[in-house]
mmCIF file of C-alpha atoms in Angstrom:
data_model
loop_
_atom_site.group_PDB
_atom_site.id
_atom_site.type_symbol
_atom_site.label_atom_id
_atom_site.label_comp_id
_atom_site.label_asym_id
_atom_site.label_seq_id
_atom_site.Cartn_x
_atom_site.Cartn_y
_atom_site.Cartn_z
ATOM 1 C CA UNK A 19 13.942 11.951 152.272
ATOM 2 C CA UNK A 20 13.591 15.247 150.591
ATOM 3 C CA UNK A 21 14.669 18.466 152.364
ATOM 4 C CA UNK A 22 12.264 21.326 152.089
ATOM 5 C CA UNK A 23 13.403 25.018 152.315
ATOM 6 C CA UNK A 24 11.366 27.515 154.237
ATOM 7 C CA UNK A 25 10.449 30.287 151.769
ATOM 8 C CA UNK A 26 10.262 32.830 154.608
ATOM 9 C CA UNK A 27 13.903 32.327 155.594
ATOM 10 C CA UNK A 28 16.447 34.619 153.656
ATOM 11 C CA UNK A 29 19.902 33.295 153.056
ATOM 12 C CA UNK A 30 22.815 35.211 151.376
ATOM 13 C CA UNK A 31 23.601 34.165 147.903
ATOM 14 C CA UNK A 32 26.489 31.867 147.372
ATOM 15 C CA UNK A 33 29.698 33.745 146.444
ATOM 16 C CA UNK A 34 30.699 33.700 142.825
ATOM 17 C CA UNK A 35 34.164 32.196 142.612
ATOM 18 C CA UNK A 36 34.885 34.114 139.386
ATOM 19 C CA UNK A 37 33.876 37.591 140.609
ATOM 20 C CA UNK A 38 36.803 40.091 141.138
ATOM 21 C CA UNK A 39 37.706 40.988 144.667
ATOM 22 C CA UNK A 40 39.010 44.298 146.152
ATOM 23 C CA UNK A 41 42.474 42.845 146.377
ATOM 24 C CA UNK A 42 42.579 42.570 142.601
ATOM 25 C CA UNK A 43 42.523 46.406 142.276
ATOM 26 C CA UNK A 44 45.420 47.077 144.652
ATOM 27 C CA UNK A 45 48.894 47.857 143.282
ATOM 28 C CA UNK A 46 51.396 45.190 144.097
ATOM 29 C CA UNK A 47 53.751 46.211 146.882
ATOM 30 C CA UNK A 48 57.169 47.457 145.743
ATOM 31 C CA UNK A 49 60.038 45.208 146.625
ATOM 32 C CA UNK A 50 62.267 46.501 149.353
ATOM 33 C CA UNK A 51 65.572 47.992 148.109
ATOM 34 C CA UNK A 52 68.739 48.404 149.996
ATOM 35 C CA UNK A 53 70.316 51.868 149.610
ATOM 36 C CA UNK A 54 73.063 51.974 146.993
ATOM 37 C CA UNK A 55 75.807 54.370 148.139
ATOM 38 C CA UNK A 56 77.662 54.189 144.811
ATOM 39 C CA UNK A 57 75.762 55.900 141.970
ATOM 40 C CA UNK A 58 78.079 54.270 139.433
ATOM 41 C CA UNK A 59 77.007 50.812 140.613
ATOM 42 C CA UNK A 60 75.820 48.646 137.779
ATOM 43 C CA UNK A 61 72.260 47.532 138.703
ATOM 44 C CA UNK A 62 72.761 44.429 136.666
ATOM 45 C CA UNK A 63 75.652 43.139 138.651
ATOM 46 C CA UNK A 64 79.067 44.150 139.881
ATOM 47 C CA UNK A 65 80.151 47.830 139.945
ATOM 48 C CA UNK A 66 82.046 49.085 136.847
ATOM 49 C CA UNK A 67 85.820 49.343 137.197
ATOM 50 C CA UNK A 68 87.147 52.885 137.749
ATOM 51 C CA UNK A 69 88.868 53.020 134.356
ATOM 52 C CA UNK A 70 85.604 52.211 132.561
ATOM 53 C CA UNK A 71 83.762 54.871 134.522
ATOM 54 C CA UNK A 72 86.470 57.426 133.711
ATOM 55 C CA UNK A 73 86.657 56.403 130.065
ATOM 56 C CA UNK A 74 83.329 57.956 129.191
ATOM 57 C CA UNK A 75 84.292 61.308 130.734
ATOM 58 C CA UNK A 76 87.667 61.306 128.993
ATOM 59 C CA UNK A 77 86.080 60.501 125.646
ATOM 60 C CA UNK A 78 83.597 63.343 126.072
ATOM 61 C CA UNK A 79 86.397 65.740 127.011
ATOM 62 C CA UNK A 80 88.485 64.719 123.987
ATOM 63 C CA UNK A 81 85.498 65.206 121.703
ATOM 64 C CA UNK A 82 84.897 68.659 123.174
ATOM 65 C CA UNK A 83 88.551 69.630 122.676
ATOM 66 C CA UNK A 84 88.512 68.422 119.068
ATOM 67 C CA UNK A 85 85.389 70.433 118.309
ATOM 68 C CA UNK A 86 86.843 73.515 120.016
ATOM 69 C CA UNK A 87 90.132 73.166 118.116
ATOM 70 C CA UNK A 88 88.242 72.879 114.842
ATOM 71 C CA UNK A 89 86.365 76.090 115.608
ATOM 72 C CA UNK A 90 89.609 77.861 116.557
ATOM 73 C CA UNK A 91 91.172 76.738 113.270
ATOM 74 C CA UNK A 92 88.255 78.143 111.320
ATOM 75 C CA UNK A 93 88.521 81.450 113.203
ATOM 76 C CA UNK A 94 92.262 81.676 112.540
ATOM 77 C CA UNK A 95 91.693 81.042 108.839
ATOM 78 C CA UNK A 96 89.108 83.795 108.753
ATOM 79 C CA UNK A 97 91.064 86.348 110.809
ATOM 80 C CA UNK A 98 92.689 88.108 107.836
ATOM 81 C CA UNK A 99 89.228 88.608 106.320
ATOM 82 C CA UNK A 100 87.555 90.023 109.405
ATOM 83 C CA UNK A 101 86.657 93.691 109.146
ATOM 84 C CA UNK A 102 88.222 94.487 112.504
ATOM 85 C CA UNK A 103 91.610 93.513 111.094
ATOM 86 C CA UNK A 104 91.418 95.643 107.992
ATOM 87 C CA UNK A 105 93.573 98.744 107.957
ATOM 88 C CA UNK A 106 90.741 101.153 108.661
ATOM 89 C CA UNK A 107 89.128 98.973 111.337
ATOM 90 C CA UNK A 108 92.353 98.283 113.203
ATOM 91 C CA UNK A 109 93.284 101.969 112.983
ATOM 92 C CA UNK A 110 90.025 102.915 114.685
ATOM 93 C CA UNK A 111 90.612 100.345 117.416
ATOM 94 C CA UNK A 112 94.136 101.671 117.992
ATOM 95 C CA UNK A 113 92.927 105.273 118.114
ATOM 96 C CA UNK A 114 90.359 104.280 120.735
ATOM 97 C CA UNK A 115 93.019 102.449 122.765
ATOM 98 C CA UNK A 116 95.582 105.264 122.663
ATOM 99 C CA UNK A 117 92.847 107.779 123.484
ATOM 100 C CA UNK A 118 92.720 106.274 126.953
ATOM 101 C CA UNK A 119 96.270 107.559 127.483
ATOM 102 C CA UNK A 120 96.572 110.739 125.440
ATOM 103 C CA UNK A 121 93.139 111.850 124.292
ATOM 104 C CA UNK A 122 91.655 111.243 120.859
ATOM 105 C CA UNK A 123 93.443 114.062 119.000
ATOM 106 C CA UNK A 124 96.956 112.941 119.887
ATOM 107 C CA UNK A 125 95.967 109.292 119.471
ATOM 108 C CA UNK A 126 94.739 109.983 115.945
ATOM 109 C CA UNK A 127 97.955 111.790 115.042
ATOM 110 C CA UNK A 128 100.102 109.025 116.515
ATOM 111 C CA UNK A 129 98.270 106.295 114.584
ATOM 112 C CA UNK A 130 98.641 108.296 111.358
ATOM 113 C CA UNK A 131 102.397 108.525 111.953
ATOM 114 C CA UNK A 132 102.457 104.741 112.448
ATOM 115 C CA UNK A 133 100.588 104.363 109.180
ATOM 116 C CA UNK A 134 103.150 106.511 107.314
ATOM 117 C CA UNK A 135 105.999 104.453 108.813
ATOM 118 C CA UNK A 136 104.448 101.132 107.814
ATOM 119 C CA UNK A 137 103.636 102.373 104.322
ATOM 120 C CA UNK A 138 107.373 102.883 103.843
ATOM 121 C CA UNK A 139 107.799 99.127 104.279
ATOM 122 C CA UNK A 140 104.856 98.356 102.001
ATOM 123 C CA UNK A 141 106.124 100.598 99.193
ATOM 124 C CA UNK A 142 109.638 99.152 99.309
ATOM 125 C CA UNK A 143 108.389 95.565 99.482
ATOM 126 C CA UNK A 144 106.360 96.134 96.338
ATOM 127 C CA UNK A 145 109.361 97.751 94.678
ATOM 128 C CA UNK A 146 111.265 94.552 95.465
ATOM 129 C CA UNK A 147 108.537 92.603 93.683
ATOM 130 C CA UNK A 148 107.065 91.149 96.874
ATOM 131 C CA UNK A 149 103.354 91.216 97.525
ATOM 132 C CA UNK A 150 102.686 92.891 100.876
ATOM 133 C CA UNK A 151 99.533 93.409 102.892
ATOM 134 C CA UNK A 152 98.242 96.774 103.991
ATOM 135 C CA UNK A 153 99.291 97.727 107.527
ATOM 136 C CA UNK A 154 97.380 96.109 110.370
ATOM 137 C CA UNK A 155 97.428 97.991 113.681
ATOM 138 C CA UNK A 156 97.849 96.335 117.069
ATOM 139 C CA UNK A 157 97.046 98.581 120.052
ATOM 140 C CA UNK A 158 100.087 99.354 122.240
ATOM 141 C CA UNK A 159 102.310 97.224 119.988
ATOM 142 C CA UNK A 160 102.351 99.375 116.854
ATOM 143 C CA UNK A 161 101.510 97.941 113.451
ATOM 144 C CA UNK A 162 102.641 95.147 111.153
ATOM 145 C CA UNK A 163 102.818 94.285 107.470
ATOM 146 C CA UNK A 164 102.595 90.691 106.251
ATOM 147 C CA UNK A 165 104.775 89.482 103.373
ATOM 148 C CA UNK A 166 106.105 86.107 102.276
ATOM 149 C CA UNK A 167 109.684 87.383 102.469
ATOM 150 C CA UNK A 168 111.725 90.540 102.917
ATOM 151 C CA UNK A 169 113.655 90.125 99.694
ATOM 152 C CA UNK A 170 115.986 87.673 98.065
ATOM 153 C CA UNK A 171 119.079 88.785 99.973
ATOM 154 C CA UNK A 172 120.294 90.815 102.925
ATOM 155 C CA UNK A 173 120.609 94.083 100.994
ATOM 156 C CA UNK A 174 116.944 93.863 99.937
ATOM 157 C CA UNK A 175 115.965 93.199 103.552
ATOM 158 C CA UNK A 176 117.987 96.229 104.642
ATOM 159 C CA UNK A 177 116.226 98.432 102.086
ATOM 160 C CA UNK A 178 112.840 97.234 103.324
ATOM 161 C CA UNK A 179 113.836 97.765 106.940
ATOM 162 C CA UNK A 180 115.166 101.299 106.428
ATOM 163 C CA UNK A 181 112.259 102.414 104.237
ATOM 164 C CA UNK A 182 109.932 102.534 107.250
ATOM 165 C CA UNK A 183 112.048 104.927 109.373
ATOM 166 C CA UNK A 184 112.853 107.060 106.318
ATOM 167 C CA UNK A 185 109.220 107.695 105.376
ATOM 168 C CA UNK A 186 108.189 107.784 109.035
ATOM 169 C CA UNK A 187 110.776 110.479 109.762
ATOM 170 C CA UNK A 188 109.475 112.553 106.847
ATOM 171 C CA UNK A 189 105.950 112.220 108.234
ATOM 172 C CA UNK A 190 107.063 113.347 111.681
ATOM 173 C CA UNK A 191 109.034 116.263 110.224
ATOM 174 C CA UNK A 192 105.909 117.413 108.358
ATOM 175 C CA UNK A 193 104.383 118.314 111.728
ATOM 176 C CA UNK A 194 107.031 120.997 112.369
ATOM 177 C CA UNK A 195 105.829 123.535 109.722
ATOM 178 C CA UNK A 196 102.282 123.089 111.015
ATOM 179 C CA UNK A 197 103.497 123.796 114.557
ATOM 180 C CA UNK A 198 105.335 126.932 113.368
ATOM 181 C CA UNK A 199 102.312 128.153 111.379
ATOM 182 C CA UNK A 200 99.750 127.582 114.119
ATOM 183 C CA UNK A 201 101.915 128.198 117.176
ATOM 184 C CA UNK A 202 100.370 125.077 118.673
ATOM 185 C CA UNK A 203 102.819 122.884 120.579
ATOM 186 C CA UNK A 204 100.508 119.932 119.968
ATOM 187 C CA UNK A 205 102.110 119.448 116.535
ATOM 188 C CA UNK A 206 105.600 119.823 117.957
ATOM 189 C CA UNK A 207 104.900 117.152 120.562
ATOM 190 C CA UNK A 208 103.510 114.918 117.850
ATOM 191 C CA UNK A 209 106.668 115.399 115.790
ATOM 192 C CA UNK A 210 108.810 114.543 118.822
ATOM 193 C CA UNK A 211 106.863 111.324 119.356
ATOM 194 C CA UNK A 212 107.244 110.386 115.691
ATOM 195 C CA UNK A 213 111.016 110.963 115.811
ATOM 196 C CA UNK A 214 111.295 108.851 118.953
ATOM 197 C CA UNK A 215 109.211 106.056 117.421
ATOM 198 C CA UNK A 216 111.455 105.827 114.350
ATOM 199 C CA UNK A 217 114.649 106.118 116.404
ATOM 200 C CA UNK A 218 113.560 103.258 118.669
ATOM 201 C CA UNK A 219 112.903 101.129 115.600
ATOM 202 C CA UNK A 220 116.523 101.602 114.530
ATOM 203 C CA UNK A 221 117.852 99.546 117.445
ATOM 204 C CA UNK A 222 120.074 96.936 115.741
ATOM 205 C CA UNK A 223 118.102 93.887 116.763
ATOM 206 C CA UNK A 224 115.500 91.892 114.858
ATOM 207 C CA UNK A 225 112.558 92.146 114.470
ATOM 208 C CA UNK A 226 113.070 95.934 114.659
ATOM 209 C CA UNK A 227 113.986 97.852 111.510
ATOM 210 C CA UNK A 228 117.557 98.403 112.684
ATOM 211 C CA UNK A 229 118.005 94.657 112.876
ATOM 212 C CA UNK A 230 116.863 94.381 109.260
ATOM 213 C CA UNK A 231 119.511 96.925 108.279
ATOM 214 C CA UNK A 232 122.171 94.967 110.178
ATOM 215 C CA UNK A 233 121.492 92.003 107.900
ATOM 216 C CA UNK A 234 123.536 93.835 105.258
ATOM 217 C CA UNK A 235 126.292 94.878 107.665
ATOM 218 C CA UNK A 236 127.641 92.580 110.363
ATOM 219 C CA UNK A 237 125.801 89.762 112.163
ATOM 220 C CA UNK A 238 127.821 90.710 115.260
ATOM 221 C CA UNK A 239 125.697 93.837 115.527
ATOM 222 C CA UNK A 240 122.675 91.661 116.340
ATOM 223 C CA UNK A 241 124.431 90.548 119.515
ATOM 224 C CA UNK A 242 125.321 94.141 120.406
ATOM 225 C CA UNK A 243 121.769 95.323 119.692
ATOM 226 C CA UNK A 244 120.199 92.533 121.694
ATOM 227 C CA UNK A 245 122.452 93.300 124.664
ATOM 228 C CA UNK A 246 121.498 96.987 124.455
ATOM 229 C CA UNK A 247 117.798 96.142 124.260
ATOM 230 C CA UNK A 248 118.130 93.787 127.220
ATOM 231 C CA UNK A 249 119.812 96.540 129.248
ATOM 232 C CA UNK A 250 117.025 99.000 128.409
ATOM 233 C CA UNK A 251 114.400 96.419 129.382
ATOM 234 C CA UNK A 252 116.083 95.802 132.749
ATOM 235 C CA UNK A 253 116.356 99.541 133.401
ATOM 236 C CA UNK A 254 112.796 100.333 132.242
ATOM 237 C CA UNK A 255 110.794 97.090 132.420
ATOM 238 C CA UNK A 256 107.454 96.982 130.638
ATOM 239 C CA UNK A 257 105.480 94.269 128.794
ATOM 240 C CA UNK A 258 106.185 95.634 125.297
ATOM 241 C CA UNK A 259 109.959 95.627 125.793
ATOM 242 C CA UNK A 260 109.798 92.160 127.327
ATOM 243 C CA UNK A 261 107.915 90.892 124.256
ATOM 244 C CA UNK A 262 110.470 92.462 121.901
ATOM 245 C CA UNK A 263 113.310 90.901 123.911
ATOM 246 C CA UNK A 264 111.680 87.473 123.682
ATOM 247 C CA UNK A 265 110.984 87.651 119.948
ATOM 248 C CA UNK A 266 114.311 89.329 119.251
ATOM 249 C CA UNK A 267 116.242 86.744 121.227
ATOM 250 C CA UNK A 268 114.687 83.839 119.327
ATOM 251 C CA UNK A 269 115.169 85.498 115.936
ATOM 252 C CA UNK A 270 118.753 86.532 116.731
ATOM 253 C CA UNK A 271 119.619 82.982 117.767
ATOM 254 C CA UNK A 272 118.039 81.523 114.621
ATOM 255 C CA UNK A 273 119.926 83.904 112.324
ATOM 256 C CA UNK A 274 123.212 83.472 114.161
ATOM 257 C CA UNK A 275 122.884 79.695 113.980
ATOM 258 C CA UNK A 276 122.108 79.694 110.222
ATOM 259 C CA UNK A 277 124.546 82.396 109.114
ATOM 260 C CA UNK A 278 127.269 79.917 108.021
ATOM 261 C CA UNK A 279 124.976 77.527 106.167
ATOM 262 C CA UNK A 280 125.193 77.558 102.342
ATOM 263 C CA UNK A 281 121.893 79.402 102.145
ATOM 264 C CA UNK A 282 123.011 81.815 104.850
ATOM 265 C CA UNK A 283 126.292 82.644 103.117
ATOM 266 C CA UNK A 284 124.441 83.311 99.876
ATOM 267 C CA UNK A 285 121.808 85.451 101.600
ATOM 268 C CA UNK A 286 124.281 87.602 103.555
ATOM 269 C CA UNK A 287 126.754 88.072 100.689
ATOM 270 C CA UNK A 288 126.611 91.827 100.146
ATOM 271 C CA UNK A 289 128.886 93.957 97.912
ATOM 272 C CA UNK A 290 131.152 96.416 99.689
ATOM 273 C CA UNK A 291 129.521 99.525 98.201
ATOM 274 C CA UNK A 292 126.101 98.330 99.393
ATOM 275 C CA UNK A 293 127.399 97.912 102.928
ATOM 276 C CA UNK A 294 128.764 101.460 102.888
ATOM 277 C CA UNK A 295 125.444 102.838 101.580
ATOM 278 C CA UNK A 296 123.404 101.008 104.222
ATOM 279 C CA UNK A 297 125.775 102.064 107.013
ATOM 280 C CA UNK A 298 125.697 105.717 105.883
ATOM 281 C CA UNK A 299 121.897 105.727 105.704
ATOM 282 C CA UNK A 300 121.615 104.065 109.090
ATOM 283 C CA UNK A 301 123.986 106.473 110.848
ATOM 284 C CA UNK A 302 122.471 109.534 109.136
ATOM 285 C CA UNK A 303 118.980 108.509 110.220
ATOM 286 C CA UNK A 304 120.074 108.122 113.834
ATOM 287 C CA UNK A 305 121.713 111.551 113.809
ATOM 288 C CA UNK A 306 118.765 113.323 112.171
ATOM 289 C CA UNK A 307 116.215 111.692 114.458
ATOM 290 C CA UNK A 308 118.203 112.573 117.574
ATOM 291 C CA UNK A 309 118.459 116.178 116.355
ATOM 292 C CA UNK A 310 114.742 116.223 115.576
ATOM 293 C CA UNK A 311 113.873 115.023 119.071
ATOM 294 C CA UNK A 312 116.058 117.708 120.597
ATOM 295 C CA UNK A 313 114.479 120.440 118.442
ATOM 296 C CA UNK A 314 110.885 119.435 119.121
ATOM 297 C CA UNK A 315 111.022 118.493 122.789
ATOM 298 C CA UNK A 316 108.201 120.217 124.665
ATOM 299 C CA UNK A 317 107.230 119.404 128.267
ATOM 300 C CA UNK A 318 103.644 118.319 127.864
ATOM 301 C CA UNK A 319 100.876 116.421 129.629
ATOM 302 C CA UNK A 320 99.298 114.359 126.879
ATOM 303 C CA UNK A 321 96.240 113.739 129.008
ATOM 304 C CA UNK A 322 95.253 117.399 128.454
ATOM 305 C CA UNK A 323 95.201 117.186 124.651
#
């Protein structure tokens, strides 16, 4: 029996089994995650041990330190060539620093007196056949000259050490005629400061010039000079004196320890006439500088210059 379909009756079409449904366009739901309180937890498994977690940070820190040290080394190698450390550049920096205390005029005069003092060392070093740098100025610490040595023996070192105060004293004394001609006590005060500067440098303790002179006299004087410097530092404590005490103590100990070595005996072997000449120069300088300070002392407020 054949079934007949009524043409007037509408029926929905049969669904296509291959047609996409709305569910096919929905994003798959994300899987539920439990909160991980430890950010260092390894998502692939067990948490990393503490030493492995710290290892990466330590390695990074070591790498940073190595890079920083390399940069510091490069800077230190380039320091002597920097313009700020040339004689003229460092002089300007020192003048600016001392101007904060005394005004620019007195600061300029003081730095020039330092320059004259240091040039005494430079001239004598070159007379000894030793290549020396031009003076480099360090604010509030004075100035310095670099050389590979101070001579082949103690008498050469004494000559180099005394040359600075000798020329420096002449430079300070040159201010006195200017003070007399102008009637300006500024020059007299500048002379006084120069005399004091050179007299302080004659303290018999290294690395001061007096300690260099003592190399040709008696090593015992280093102990006496260091004790005197220590007493002055205790009575009038300040950072500059403390630094000199520290450096002087280390250098005095090194020289005292090495004085009886074969090299030390050869270095400190000085003829008798040379000892007398160094001692006479040393004592005469102290006397002249003390007299110069007395003759040029003027009560003065350097802040008004």
